[in-house]
């Protein structure tokens, strides 16, 4: 049963949040990586996103107590209908930094996929189909390369979350704020006596992309 849904877009500290939630003992946290690493979950989300099949959200998130990243940012309104008692977070960062990070990392996978299409039906091709439908051609309407438009979508998405989730049930949070606001929101005391985890930064993602480029070559 989900107790927390993060509606923030990717590259806003979602992976760091995942690590933090699990460190706090908040249970298993769903992330886009769970789709990448699971044939069953990939097929499940292909049906929801690409084929318009109705989602059984309790089955989709069975075994998880929180969810961040990827589809959650797009489907959080539907998820809240199934999990009305779940707290909602909105991870944010400065818009220029968000665009630059997303453009230089996640978007490059889409660019590479378009330039060198993977074998039809392969895991890579299916992930490309999913992310295109969900993000690049979905949320950003095929216009992510238009920086001004993409940032407008980013701001619009964040404002929609703020406007549709009651303030008593929403935490708008920048990863730079660290443990205290997060722990206060979740009712965890005292905050951990260790540095807040910062993982999956731009340089880490670029290393993955360079590695994939090397393998492709």
mmCIF file of C-alpha atoms in Angstrom:
data_model
loop_
_atom_site.group_PDB
_atom_site.id
_atom_site.type_symbol
_atom_site.label_atom_id
_atom_site.label_comp_id
_atom_site.label_asym_id
_atom_site.label_seq_id
_atom_site.Cartn_x
_atom_site.Cartn_y
_atom_site.Cartn_z
ATOM 1 C CA UNK A 1 0.000 0.000 0.000
ATOM 2 C CA UNK A 2 1.504 3.320 -1.056
ATOM 3 C CA UNK A 3 2.000 5.808 1.756
ATOM 4 C CA UNK A 4 3.961 8.366 -0.293
ATOM 5 C CA UNK A 5 3.797 9.482 -3.937
ATOM 6 C CA UNK A 6 6.381 11.838 -5.426
ATOM 7 C CA UNK A 7 4.937 13.863 -8.313
ATOM 8 C CA UNK A 8 8.225 15.590 -9.179
ATOM 9 C CA UNK A 9 9.715 15.135 -12.639
ATOM 10 C CA UNK A 10 12.911 13.190 -13.263
ATOM 11 C CA UNK A 11 16.252 14.927 -12.600
ATOM 12 C CA UNK A 12 14.873 16.671 -9.502
ATOM 13 C CA UNK A 13 16.584 14.395 -6.989
ATOM 14 C CA UNK A 14 14.205 11.459 -7.319
ATOM 15 C CA UNK A 15 16.895 8.793 -6.968
ATOM 16 C CA UNK A 16 18.380 10.526 -3.939
ATOM 17 C CA UNK A 17 14.868 10.628 -2.473
ATOM 18 C CA UNK A 18 14.444 6.912 -3.134
ATOM 19 C CA UNK A 19 17.657 6.132 -1.233
ATOM 20 C CA UNK A 20 16.667 8.479 1.595
ATOM 21 C CA UNK A 21 13.209 6.944 2.004
ATOM 22 C CA UNK A 22 14.656 3.461 2.199
ATOM 23 C CA UNK A 23 17.266 4.624 4.727
ATOM 24 C CA UNK A 24 14.425 5.995 6.850
ATOM 25 C CA UNK A 25 12.824 2.569 6.896
ATOM 26 C CA UNK A 26 9.962 3.742 4.730
ATOM 27 C CA UNK A 27 9.817 0.434 2.862
ATOM 28 C CA UNK A 28 10.446 -0.512 -0.751
ATOM 29 C CA UNK A 29 10.401 2.523 -3.077
ATOM 30 C CA UNK A 30 9.274 2.252 -6.703
ATOM 31 C CA UNK A 31 11.462 4.002 -9.308
ATOM 32 C CA UNK A 32 11.713 4.032 -13.093
ATOM 33 C CA UNK A 33 14.685 1.703 -12.663
ATOM 34 C CA UNK A 34 12.202 -0.959 -11.529
ATOM 35 C CA UNK A 35 10.653 -0.882 -15.008
ATOM 36 C CA UNK A 36 14.030 -0.954 -16.753
ATOM 37 C CA UNK A 37 15.078 -4.027 -14.775
ATOM 38 C CA UNK A 38 11.891 -6.083 -14.991
ATOM 39 C CA UNK A 39 10.279 -7.702 -18.013
ATOM 40 C CA UNK A 40 7.014 -8.047 -16.092
ATOM 41 C CA UNK A 41 6.895 -4.395 -15.064
ATOM 42 C CA UNK A 42 7.927 -3.189 -18.508
ATOM 43 C CA UNK A 43 5.031 -5.122 -20.062
ATOM 44 C CA UNK A 44 2.716 -3.805 -17.351
ATOM 45 C CA UNK A 45 3.590 -0.174 -18.047
ATOM 46 C CA UNK A 46 3.588 -0.635 -21.830
ATOM 47 C CA UNK A 47 -0.026 -1.679 -21.480
ATOM 48 C CA UNK A 48 -0.904 1.373 -19.357
ATOM 49 C CA UNK A 49 1.081 4.048 -21.193
ATOM 50 C CA UNK A 50 1.274 2.851 -24.795
ATOM 51 C CA UNK A 51 -1.858 0.767 -25.191
ATOM 52 C CA UNK A 52 -4.254 2.629 -22.924
ATOM 53 C CA UNK A 53 -5.162 -0.385 -20.805
ATOM 54 C CA UNK A 54 -6.832 0.352 -17.456
ATOM 55 C CA UNK A 55 -4.388 0.216 -14.574
ATOM 56 C CA UNK A 56 -4.876 -1.848 -11.444
ATOM 57 C CA UNK A 57 -2.782 0.467 -9.299
ATOM 58 C CA UNK A 58 -2.832 -1.823 -6.272
ATOM 59 C CA UNK A 59 -1.321 -4.585 -8.401
ATOM 60 C CA UNK A 60 1.154 -2.222 -10.089
ATOM 61 C CA UNK A 61 2.542 -1.054 -6.742
ATOM 62 C CA UNK A 62 2.140 -4.297 -4.833
ATOM 63 C CA UNK A 63 5.002 -4.606 -2.343
ATOM 64 C CA UNK A 64 5.897 -0.886 -2.444
ATOM 65 C CA UNK A 65 5.184 1.735 0.194
ATOM 66 C CA UNK A 66 6.438 4.737 -1.782
ATOM 67 C CA UNK A 67 6.857 5.707 -5.439
ATOM 68 C CA UNK A 68 9.091 8.258 -7.159
ATOM 69 C CA UNK A 69 10.250 9.226 -10.666
ATOM 70 C CA UNK A 70 9.041 8.334 -14.154
ATOM 71 C CA UNK A 71 5.377 7.411 -14.503
ATOM 72 C CA UNK A 72 4.464 8.639 -11.017
ATOM 73 C CA UNK A 73 4.896 12.273 -12.066
ATOM 74 C CA UNK A 74 2.392 11.795 -14.894
ATOM 75 C CA UNK A 75 -0.049 9.401 -13.246
ATOM 76 C CA UNK A 76 -0.088 10.791 -9.710
ATOM 77 C CA UNK A 77 -3.738 12.014 -9.980
ATOM 78 C CA UNK A 78 -4.955 8.496 -10.853
ATOM 79 C CA UNK A 79 -2.692 6.966 -8.227
ATOM 80 C CA UNK A 80 -4.138 9.266 -5.562
ATOM 81 C CA UNK A 81 -7.629 8.031 -6.354
ATOM 82 C CA UNK A 82 -6.534 4.519 -5.386
ATOM 83 C CA UNK A 83 -4.314 5.656 -2.486
ATOM 84 C CA UNK A 84 -6.186 8.701 -1.093
ATOM 85 C CA UNK A 85 -4.341 8.613 2.233
ATOM 86 C CA UNK A 86 -0.885 8.720 0.658
ATOM 87 C CA UNK A 87 1.205 11.805 1.320
ATOM 88 C CA UNK A 88 2.402 13.649 -1.788
ATOM 89 C CA UNK A 89 5.806 15.178 -2.437
ATOM 90 C CA UNK A 90 6.911 17.482 -5.222
ATOM 91 C CA UNK A 91 10.661 17.403 -5.755
ATOM 92 C CA UNK A 92 11.869 20.622 -7.393
ATOM 93 C CA UNK A 93 15.026 22.397 -8.469
ATOM 94 C CA UNK A 94 15.838 25.567 -10.395
ATOM 95 C CA UNK A 95 14.332 25.305 -13.868
ATOM 96 C CA UNK A 96 17.540 26.101 -15.787
ATOM 97 C CA UNK A 97 19.464 23.425 -13.889
ATOM 98 C CA UNK A 98 16.645 20.926 -14.352
ATOM 99 C CA UNK A 99 16.511 21.508 -18.123
ATOM 100 C CA UNK A 100 20.276 21.315 -18.562
ATOM 101 C CA UNK A 101 20.517 18.098 -16.540
ATOM 102 C CA UNK A 102 17.582 16.450 -18.325
ATOM 103 C CA UNK A 103 18.778 17.545 -21.765
ATOM 104 C CA UNK A 104 22.317 16.305 -21.189
ATOM 105 C CA UNK A 105 21.291 12.931 -19.737
ATOM 106 C CA UNK A 106 17.833 11.403 -20.206
ATOM 107 C CA UNK A 107 17.075 13.222 -23.440
ATOM 108 C CA UNK A 108 20.293 11.934 -24.992
ATOM 109 C CA UNK A 109 18.953 8.382 -24.751
ATOM 110 C CA UNK A 110 15.979 9.493 -26.845
ATOM 111 C CA UNK A 111 18.227 11.294 -29.336
ATOM 112 C CA UNK A 112 20.497 8.256 -29.697
ATOM 113 C CA UNK A 113 17.498 5.957 -30.102
ATOM 114 C CA UNK A 114 16.108 8.096 -32.915
ATOM 115 C CA UNK A 115 19.469 8.287 -34.693
ATOM 116 C CA UNK A 116 20.251 4.572 -34.288
ATOM 117 C CA UNK A 117 16.964 2.704 -33.784
ATOM 118 C CA UNK A 118 17.392 -0.485 -31.749
ATOM 119 C CA UNK A 119 16.151 -3.815 -33.022
ATOM 120 C CA UNK A 120 12.362 -3.901 -33.160
ATOM 121 C CA UNK A 121 10.884 -5.699 -30.180
ATOM 122 C CA UNK A 122 14.108 -5.523 -28.161
ATOM 123 C CA UNK A 123 14.061 -4.353 -24.539
ATOM 124 C CA UNK A 124 15.765 -1.132 -25.611
ATOM 125 C CA UNK A 125 13.180 -0.485 -28.333
ATOM 126 C CA UNK A 126 10.319 -1.130 -25.942
ATOM 127 C CA UNK A 127 11.768 1.186 -23.295
ATOM 128 C CA UNK A 128 12.170 3.836 -25.992
ATOM 129 C CA UNK A 129 8.541 3.421 -27.015
ATOM 130 C CA UNK A 130 7.448 3.723 -23.404
ATOM 131 C CA UNK A 131 9.502 6.810 -22.537
ATOM 132 C CA UNK A 132 8.576 8.531 -25.797
ATOM 133 C CA UNK A 133 4.869 7.983 -25.176
ATOM 134 C CA UNK A 134 5.127 8.966 -21.522
ATOM 135 C CA UNK A 135 7.600 11.844 -21.593
ATOM 136 C CA UNK A 136 9.067 13.136 -24.832
ATOM 137 C CA UNK A 137 6.006 12.891 -27.082
ATOM 138 C CA UNK A 138 3.574 12.837 -24.171
ATOM 139 C CA UNK A 139 4.293 15.390 -21.472
ATOM 140 C CA UNK A 140 6.574 17.500 -23.708
ATOM 141 C CA UNK A 141 4.562 17.045 -26.936
ATOM 142 C CA UNK A 142 7.651 16.264 -29.008
ATOM 143 C CA UNK A 143 9.142 19.678 -28.216
ATOM 144 C CA UNK A 144 11.643 19.049 -25.439
ATOM 145 C CA UNK A 145 14.478 20.492 -27.561
ATOM 146 C CA UNK A 146 12.644 23.841 -27.361
ATOM 147 C CA UNK A 147 14.092 24.950 -24.037
ATOM 148 C CA UNK A 148 11.580 27.729 -23.413
ATOM 149 C CA UNK A 149 8.643 25.400 -24.035
ATOM 150 C CA UNK A 150 10.109 22.584 -21.920
ATOM 151 C CA UNK A 151 10.677 24.913 -18.970
ATOM 152 C CA UNK A 152 7.129 26.214 -19.353
ATOM 153 C CA UNK A 153 5.863 22.611 -19.134
ATOM 154 C CA UNK A 154 8.043 22.050 -16.063
ATOM 155 C CA UNK A 155 6.581 25.079 -14.281
ATOM 156 C CA UNK A 156 3.045 24.184 -15.364
ATOM 157 C CA UNK A 157 3.418 20.641 -14.076
ATOM 158 C CA UNK A 158 4.707 21.799 -10.694
ATOM 159 C CA UNK A 159 1.945 24.368 -10.325
ATOM 160 C CA UNK A 160 -0.685 21.784 -11.190
ATOM 161 C CA UNK A 161 0.570 19.556 -8.374
ATOM 162 C CA UNK A 162 0.480 22.466 -5.928
ATOM 163 C CA UNK A 163 -3.012 23.477 -7.037
ATOM 164 C CA UNK A 164 -4.523 19.978 -6.916
ATOM 165 C CA UNK A 165 -2.985 18.578 -3.737
ATOM 166 C CA UNK A 166 -4.071 20.045 -0.411
ATOM 167 C CA UNK A 167 -1.260 21.973 1.322
ATOM 168 C CA UNK A 168 -1.552 19.846 4.460
ATOM 169 C CA UNK A 169 -0.766 16.729 2.457
ATOM 170 C CA UNK A 170 1.988 18.119 0.194
ATOM 171 C CA UNK A 171 5.705 18.746 0.685
ATOM 172 C CA UNK A 172 7.438 20.863 -1.964
ATOM 173 C CA UNK A 173 11.066 19.920 -1.462
ATOM 174 C CA UNK A 174 14.470 20.617 -2.957
ATOM 175 C CA UNK A 175 17.073 17.918 -2.315
ATOM 176 C CA UNK A 176 19.398 20.679 -1.081
ATOM 177 C CA UNK A 177 17.104 21.062 1.940
ATOM 178 C CA UNK A 178 18.214 17.656 3.198
ATOM 179 C CA UNK A 179 16.744 15.555 5.964
ATOM 180 C CA UNK A 180 14.826 17.954 8.214
ATOM 181 C CA UNK A 181 11.828 18.968 6.027
ATOM 182 C CA UNK A 182 11.510 15.393 4.781
ATOM 183 C CA UNK A 183 11.599 13.891 8.263
ATOM 184 C CA UNK A 184 9.180 16.485 9.607
ATOM 185 C CA UNK A 185 6.755 15.699 6.788
ATOM 186 C CA UNK A 186 6.997 11.973 7.371
ATOM 187 C CA UNK A 187 6.920 12.197 11.149
ATOM 188 C CA UNK A 188 10.375 10.662 11.543
ATOM 189 C CA UNK A 189 12.460 11.852 14.491
ATOM 190 C CA UNK A 190 15.237 12.498 14.934
ATOM 191 C CA UNK A 191 16.708 12.971 11.411
ATOM 192 C CA UNK A 192 19.609 10.632 10.572
ATOM 193 C CA UNK A 193 22.976 11.816 11.777
ATOM 194 C CA UNK A 194 24.592 11.292 8.379
ATOM 195 C CA UNK A 195 24.862 13.383 5.229
ATOM 196 C CA UNK A 196 21.861 13.302 2.950
ATOM 197 C CA UNK A 197 22.470 10.912 0.010
ATOM 198 C CA UNK A 198 23.181 12.546 -3.345
ATOM 199 C CA UNK A 199 23.173 9.926 -6.093
ATOM 200 C CA UNK A 200 22.624 9.643 -9.851
ATOM 201 C CA UNK A 201 23.977 13.119 -10.563
ATOM 202 C CA UNK A 202 24.596 14.396 -14.098
ATOM 203 C CA UNK A 203 28.169 13.143 -14.259
ATOM 204 C CA UNK A 204 27.071 9.635 -13.223
ATOM 205 C CA UNK A 205 24.429 9.622 -15.944
ATOM 206 C CA UNK A 206 26.899 10.892 -18.540
ATOM 207 C CA UNK A 207 29.219 7.995 -17.717
ATOM 208 C CA UNK A 208 26.351 5.592 -18.438
ATOM 209 C CA UNK A 209 25.655 7.305 -21.778
ATOM 210 C CA UNK A 210 29.339 7.272 -22.744
ATOM 211 C CA UNK A 211 29.519 3.587 -21.850
ATOM 212 C CA UNK A 212 26.496 2.807 -23.989
ATOM 213 C CA UNK A 213 27.965 4.806 -26.866
ATOM 214 C CA UNK A 214 31.178 2.821 -26.586
ATOM 215 C CA UNK A 215 29.318 -0.466 -26.695
ATOM 216 C CA UNK A 216 27.282 0.695 -29.664
ATOM 217 C CA UNK A 217 30.468 1.559 -31.510
#
